[in-house]
Amino acid sequence: MKKRIFIALLIVSTLIFSLLTPALAIDVYSSEYISDAYCYLNKGSVSGQITVYYSVRSTKSALTRIGASQIAIYKADGSFVKSVYGTTTNGLIQSSGRAATGNYTFDCAPNTSYYAIVYFTAKDVNSFDNTSRTTNTVTSPA
């Protein structure tokens, strides 16, 4: 009797584990091109300024493009304010390397709460990948 209960528990445990394992594997795997991406928002140094800091890393070498392809600013209530598109000229995009980090400062209304969505990209001659992250919310200095 104890042997049957043990075998039944073993089978049920095995089935539960096999059902959960694929879901866990999906959460761990992020991208073939982007291994890590993060961003955060800080108050600027003068009235009405906010600064977005970002970092993106790739698992690939010989990239032709990596960085922040767009930074979109929103008020805390979700209303769109403005955005900037990444280029090599404004420094948001690097044309080589395995990582890109930097910051971009926006002039906004003083004493207003904002957050940003940063869109990241990594590209080589074969393919590319994109992802996005949302920053924390901060209130611009008065």
XYZ file of N, CA and C in Angstrom:
426
model
N 0.812 -1.184 0.000
C 0.000 0.000 0.000
C 0.865 1.261 0.000
N 1.877 1.312 0.875
C 2.769 2.466 0.931
C 3.539 2.605 -0.379
N 3.874 1.501 -0.983
C 4.619 1.527 -2.243
C 3.766 2.138 -3.348
N 2.478 1.841 -3.394
C 1.577 2.395 -4.410
C 1.421 3.911 -4.223
N 1.275 4.338 -2.982
C 1.148 5.769 -2.703
C 2.425 6.496 -3.114
N 3.575 5.929 -2.801
C 4.850 6.523 -3.176
C 4.976 6.628 -4.693
N 4.620 5.577 -5.409
C 4.706 5.588 -6.881
C 3.727 6.615 -7.452
N 2.524 6.689 -6.902
C 1.544 7.655 -7.379
C 2.043 9.084 -7.156
N 2.613 9.366 -5.988
C 3.172 10.684 -5.714
C 4.343 11.007 -6.633
N 5.154 10.021 -6.898
C 6.297 10.199 -7.805
C 5.820 10.540 -9.212
N 4.787 9.864 -9.686
C 4.256 10.124 -11.031
C 3.635 11.523 -11.091
N 2.840 11.868 -10.072
C 2.219 13.197 -10.047
C 3.290 14.284 -9.984
N 4.313 14.105 -9.177
C 5.404 15.079 -9.079
C 6.125 15.229 -10.406
N 6.373 14.131 -11.071
C 7.046 14.162 -12.373
C 6.207 14.912 -13.398
N 4.908 14.664 -13.416
C 4.035 15.359 -14.365
C 3.996 16.860 -14.087
N 3.873 17.236 -12.837
C 3.846 18.652 -12.493
C 5.162 19.317 -12.880
N 6.283 18.691 -12.571
C 7.588 19.249 -12.918
C 7.741 19.382 -14.429
N 7.292 18.384 -15.186
C 7.444 18.444 -16.651
C 6.558 19.525 -17.255
N 5.437 19.824 -16.633
C 4.581 20.902 -17.136
C 5.157 22.277 -16.831
N 5.825 22.435 -15.711
C 6.371 23.725 -15.315
C 7.715 24.037 -15.955
N 8.480 23.055 -16.299
C 9.824 23.263 -16.829
C 9.853 24.091 -18.110
N 9.010 23.828 -19.132
C 9.064 24.670 -20.328
C 8.753 26.136 -20.048
N 7.821 26.418 -19.163
C 7.496 27.812 -18.841
C 8.680 28.501 -18.182
N 9.384 27.819 -17.324
C 10.553 28.409 -16.693
C 11.651 28.676 -17.712
N 11.810 27.782 -18.665
C 12.840 27.971 -19.682
C 12.537 29.192 -20.541
N 11.281 29.464 -20.820
C 10.909 30.622 -21.627
C 11.251 31.913 -20.891
N 11.020 31.960 -19.598
C 11.326 33.165 -18.825
C 12.823 33.444 -18.784
N 13.650 32.407 -18.745
C 15.092 32.591 -18.653
C 15.660 33.095 -19.984
N 15.187 32.569 -21.095
C 15.683 32.957 -22.407
C 15.096 34.301 -22.800
N 15.930 35.268 -23.109
C 15.394 36.566 -23.472
C 15.495 36.838 -24.970
N 16.663 36.627 -25.548
C 16.841 36.991 -26.940
C 18.141 36.394 -27.463
N 18.152 36.136 -28.743
C 19.385 35.676 -29.371
C 20.389 36.817 -29.507
N 19.897 38.038 -29.576
C 20.765 39.197 -29.782
C 20.950 40.070 -28.545
N 19.913 40.239 -27.757
C 19.980 41.127 -26.599
C 20.025 40.289 -25.333
N 21.137 40.372 -24.612
C 21.273 39.587 -23.388
C 20.831 40.365 -22.157
N 20.908 41.693 -22.206
C 20.544 42.500 -21.050
C 20.185 43.903 -21.518
N 19.109 44.449 -20.986
C 18.709 45.816 -21.312
C 18.017 46.409 -20.102
N 18.431 47.604 -19.730
C 17.756 48.280 -18.619
C 17.837 49.783 -18.804
N 16.984 50.481 -18.065
C 16.953 51.940 -18.136
C 16.315 52.474 -16.863
N 16.626 53.715 -16.565
C 15.988 54.377 -15.435
C 15.964 55.877 -15.687
N 15.117 56.557 -14.940
C 14.899 57.978 -15.113
C 15.325 58.708 -13.843
N 15.992 59.843 -14.007
C 16.409 60.694 -12.888
C 15.920 62.110 -13.120
N 15.791 62.852 -12.032
C 15.533 64.287 -12.152
C 16.733 64.929 -12.825
N 16.490 65.942 -13.614
C 17.581 66.670 -14.229
C 18.237 67.615 -13.244
N 19.241 68.314 -13.708
C 19.994 69.224 -12.833
C 19.380 70.619 -12.768
N 18.450 70.936 -13.670
C 17.787 72.242 -13.658
C 16.269 72.044 -13.752
N 15.543 73.105 -13.531
C 14.084 73.065 -13.536
C 13.538 72.473 -14.839
N 12.628 71.508 -14.694
C 11.960 70.930 -15.858
C 12.761 69.910 -16.639
N 13.906 69.493 -16.159
C 14.699 68.497 -16.888
C 14.576 67.115 -16.262
N 14.557 66.107 -17.125
C 14.658 64.707 -16.710
C 15.701 64.041 -17.589
N 16.401 63.063 -17.035
C 17.446 62.359 -17.786
C 17.180 60.868 -17.770
N 17.187 60.279 -18.959
C 17.013 58.844 -19.125
C 18.390 58.211 -19.262
N 18.685 57.233 -18.416
C 19.916 56.452 -18.505
C 19.555 55.077 -19.044
N 20.397 54.526 -19.928
C 20.085 53.233 -20.531
C 21.355 52.420 -20.734
N 21.169 51.111 -20.845
C 22.262 50.195 -21.150
C 21.689 48.971 -21.846
N 22.355 48.523 -22.888
C 21.960 47.309 -23.593
C 23.220 46.527 -23.943
N 23.171 45.222 -23.766
C 24.306 44.340 -24.078
C 23.836 43.230 -24.998
N 24.768 42.755 -25.811
C 24.443 41.707 -26.772
C 25.308 40.470 -26.563
N 24.777 39.345 -26.964
C 25.533 38.096 -26.962
C 26.340 37.948 -28.246
N 26.034 38.753 -29.230
C 26.688 38.659 -30.540
C 27.878 39.606 -30.630
N 28.828 39.226 -31.425
C 29.919 40.139 -31.759
C 29.697 40.624 -33.189
N 30.448 41.560 -33.623
C 30.356 42.116 -34.974
C 28.977 42.712 -35.265
N 28.454 43.446 -34.307
C 27.178 44.119 -34.530
C 27.381 45.352 -35.397
N 26.375 45.669 -36.198
C 26.411 46.876 -37.014
C 25.542 47.981 -36.418
N 24.787 47.632 -35.368
C 23.894 48.609 -34.736
C 23.494 48.084 -33.359
N 23.683 48.906 -32.320
C 23.230 48.558 -30.984
C 22.962 49.846 -30.213
N 21.884 49.856 -29.435
C 21.587 51.028 -28.628
C 20.104 51.238 -28.433
N 19.746 52.486 -28.143
C 18.356 52.877 -27.938
C 17.812 53.448 -29.246
N 16.918 52.733 -29.878
C 16.365 53.199 -31.153
C 15.322 54.292 -30.959
N 14.696 54.326 -29.774
C 13.734 55.387 -29.465
C 13.587 55.493 -27.955
N 13.412 56.718 -27.482
C 13.047 56.968 -26.091
C 11.780 57.812 -26.129
N 10.713 57.280 -25.551
C 9.428 57.983 -25.522
C 9.117 58.407 -24.089
N 8.750 59.668 -23.927
C 8.449 60.229 -22.611
C 6.926 60.336 -22.447
N 6.452 59.927 -21.272
C 5.032 59.986 -20.948
C 4.849 60.653 -19.591
N 3.739 61.359 -19.432
C 3.366 61.836 -18.106
C 2.926 60.625 -17.290
N 2.927 60.767 -15.979
C 2.565 59.658 -15.100
C 1.159 59.130 -15.376
N 0.278 59.975 -15.933
C -1.080 59.527 -16.251
C -1.151 58.743 -17.562
N -0.004 58.580 -18.245
C 0.050 57.793 -19.483
C -0.042 58.602 -20.751
N -0.202 59.899 -20.661
C -0.298 60.706 -21.875
C 1.096 60.931 -22.466
N 1.193 60.755 -23.783
C 2.454 60.902 -24.504
C 2.892 62.369 -24.489
N 4.199 62.590 -24.287
C 4.749 63.944 -24.261
C 5.623 64.189 -25.487
N 6.673 63.385 -25.652
C 7.599 63.555 -26.772
C 8.497 62.333 -26.867
N 9.210 62.235 -27.971
C 10.178 61.146 -28.107
C 11.360 61.600 -28.945
N 12.419 60.839 -28.853
C 13.608 61.047 -29.663
C 13.970 59.703 -30.273
N 14.408 59.723 -31.524
C 14.819 58.500 -32.218
C 16.337 58.407 -32.211
N 16.829 57.216 -31.939
C 18.255 57.015 -31.833
C 18.970 57.051 -33.169
N 20.101 57.739 -33.184
C 20.992 57.783 -34.346
C 22.422 57.727 -33.826
N 23.339 57.512 -34.720
C 24.743 57.581 -34.310
C 25.134 59.029 -34.025
N 24.476 59.981 -34.667
C 24.775 61.390 -34.460
C 24.414 61.842 -33.044
N 23.233 61.446 -32.546
C 22.861 61.873 -31.192
C 23.403 60.928 -30.120
N 24.124 59.889 -30.533
C 24.815 59.012 -29.599
C 23.989 57.888 -29.006
N 22.707 57.791 -29.363
C 21.879 56.722 -28.812
C 22.153 55.373 -29.475
N 22.724 55.392 -30.679
C 23.054 54.173 -31.417
C 24.557 54.107 -31.640
N 25.133 52.924 -31.409
C 26.533 52.653 -31.727
C 26.572 51.802 -32.994
N 27.566 52.026 -33.841
C 27.657 51.276 -35.095
C 28.542 50.039 -34.978
N 29.045 49.769 -33.792
C 29.826 48.551 -33.555
C 29.896 48.306 -32.054
N 30.442 47.169 -31.692
C 30.569 46.828 -30.286
C 29.494 45.861 -29.836
N 29.593 45.444 -28.582
C 28.634 44.499 -28.014
C 27.747 45.137 -26.953
N 27.937 46.429 -26.696
C 27.151 47.111 -25.666
C 27.031 48.588 -26.001
N 25.978 49.191 -25.475
C 25.783 50.635 -25.612
C 25.164 51.140 -24.317
N 25.767 52.161 -23.759
C 25.228 52.795 -22.560
C 25.261 54.296 -22.773
N 24.377 54.991 -22.113
C 24.381 56.429 -22.244
C 23.212 57.061 -21.537
N 23.002 58.334 -21.838
C 21.875 59.053 -21.255
C 21.409 60.112 -22.225
N 20.192 60.549 -22.014
C 19.606 61.591 -22.851
C 18.739 62.465 -21.959
N 18.916 63.782 -22.040
C 18.187 64.713 -21.199
C 17.069 65.383 -21.996
N 15.897 65.426 -21.393
C 14.721 66.052 -21.993
C 14.342 67.286 -21.179
N 13.896 68.329 -21.877
C 13.303 69.486 -21.228
C 11.795 69.262 -21.192
N 11.226 69.322 -19.985
C 9.805 69.081 -19.779
C 9.246 70.139 -18.837
N 7.974 70.007 -18.534
C 7.348 70.943 -17.600
C 7.872 70.705 -16.191
N 8.160 71.759 -15.448
C 8.638 71.607 -14.075
C 7.565 71.005 -13.164
N 8.043 70.314 -12.137
C 7.188 69.760 -11.085
C 6.085 68.848 -11.639
N 6.425 68.056 -12.629
C 5.493 67.120 -13.259
C 6.127 65.736 -13.245
N 5.307 64.713 -13.039
C 5.819 63.333 -12.981
C 5.832 62.707 -14.367
N 6.938 62.023 -14.668
C 7.144 61.404 -15.973
C 7.713 59.993 -15.821
N 7.535 59.203 -16.872
C 8.257 57.950 -17.038
C 8.614 57.840 -18.515
N 9.475 56.896 -18.851
C 9.906 56.728 -20.235
C 9.823 55.260 -20.631
N 9.628 55.034 -21.912
C 9.777 53.702 -22.492
C 10.957 53.790 -23.448
N 11.940 52.919 -23.232
C 13.135 52.892 -24.073
C 13.051 51.651 -24.955
N 13.217 51.856 -26.256
C 13.198 50.770 -27.233
C 14.642 50.476 -27.626
N 15.060 49.252 -27.392
C 16.431 48.840 -27.658
C 16.508 48.034 -28.946
N 17.670 48.100 -29.595
C 17.889 47.327 -30.804
C 19.308 46.786 -30.834
N 19.467 45.639 -31.459
C 20.784 45.056 -31.736
C 20.685 44.395 -33.104
N 21.665 44.663 -33.968
C 21.598 44.193 -35.359
C 22.986 43.799 -35.828
N 23.038 42.713 -36.604
C 24.249 42.369 -37.335
C 23.871 42.172 -38.798
N 24.786 41.646 -39.608
C 24.502 41.509 -41.036
C 23.440 40.445 -41.323
N 23.184 39.559 -40.370
C 22.226 38.480 -40.595
C 20.811 38.793 -40.144
N 20.673 39.443 -39.018
C 19.346 39.671 -38.458
C 19.408 40.759 -37.387
N 18.331 40.913 -36.656
C 18.267 41.926 -35.593
C 17.254 41.484 -34.547
N 17.246 42.224 -33.443
C 16.243 42.011 -32.416
C 15.962 43.330 -31.724
N 14.733 43.484 -31.246
C 14.309 44.674 -30.525
C 13.620 44.259 -29.235
N 13.697 45.108 -28.243
C 12.954 44.923 -27.001
C 12.724 46.296 -26.393
N 11.887 46.364 -25.392
C 11.651 47.649 -24.728
C 11.592 47.447 -23.225
N 11.866 48.522 -22.512
C 11.794 48.544 -21.054
C 11.164 49.859 -20.636
N 10.469 49.840 -19.509
C 9.846 51.030 -18.954
C 10.610 51.469 -17.713
N 10.851 52.755 -17.613
C 11.607 53.296 -16.476
C 10.702 53.481 -15.258
N 11.320 53.899 -14.196
C 10.621 54.371 -13.011
C 9.979 55.717 -13.312
N 9.162 56.205 -12.419
C 8.524 57.520 -12.544
C 9.219 58.508 -11.622
N 9.536 59.695 -12.158
C 10.131 60.759 -11.337
C 9.411 62.069 -11.599
N 9.547 62.982 -10.660
C 8.987 64.325 -10.810
C 10.117 65.276 -11.166
N 9.938 66.008 -12.253
C 10.968 66.951 -12.691
C 11.113 68.070 -11.667
N 12.334 68.605 -11.546
C 12.551 69.671 -10.560
C 11.738 70.934 -10.880
N 11.308 71.605 -9.829
C 10.543 72.843 -9.989
C 11.450 74.016 -10.314
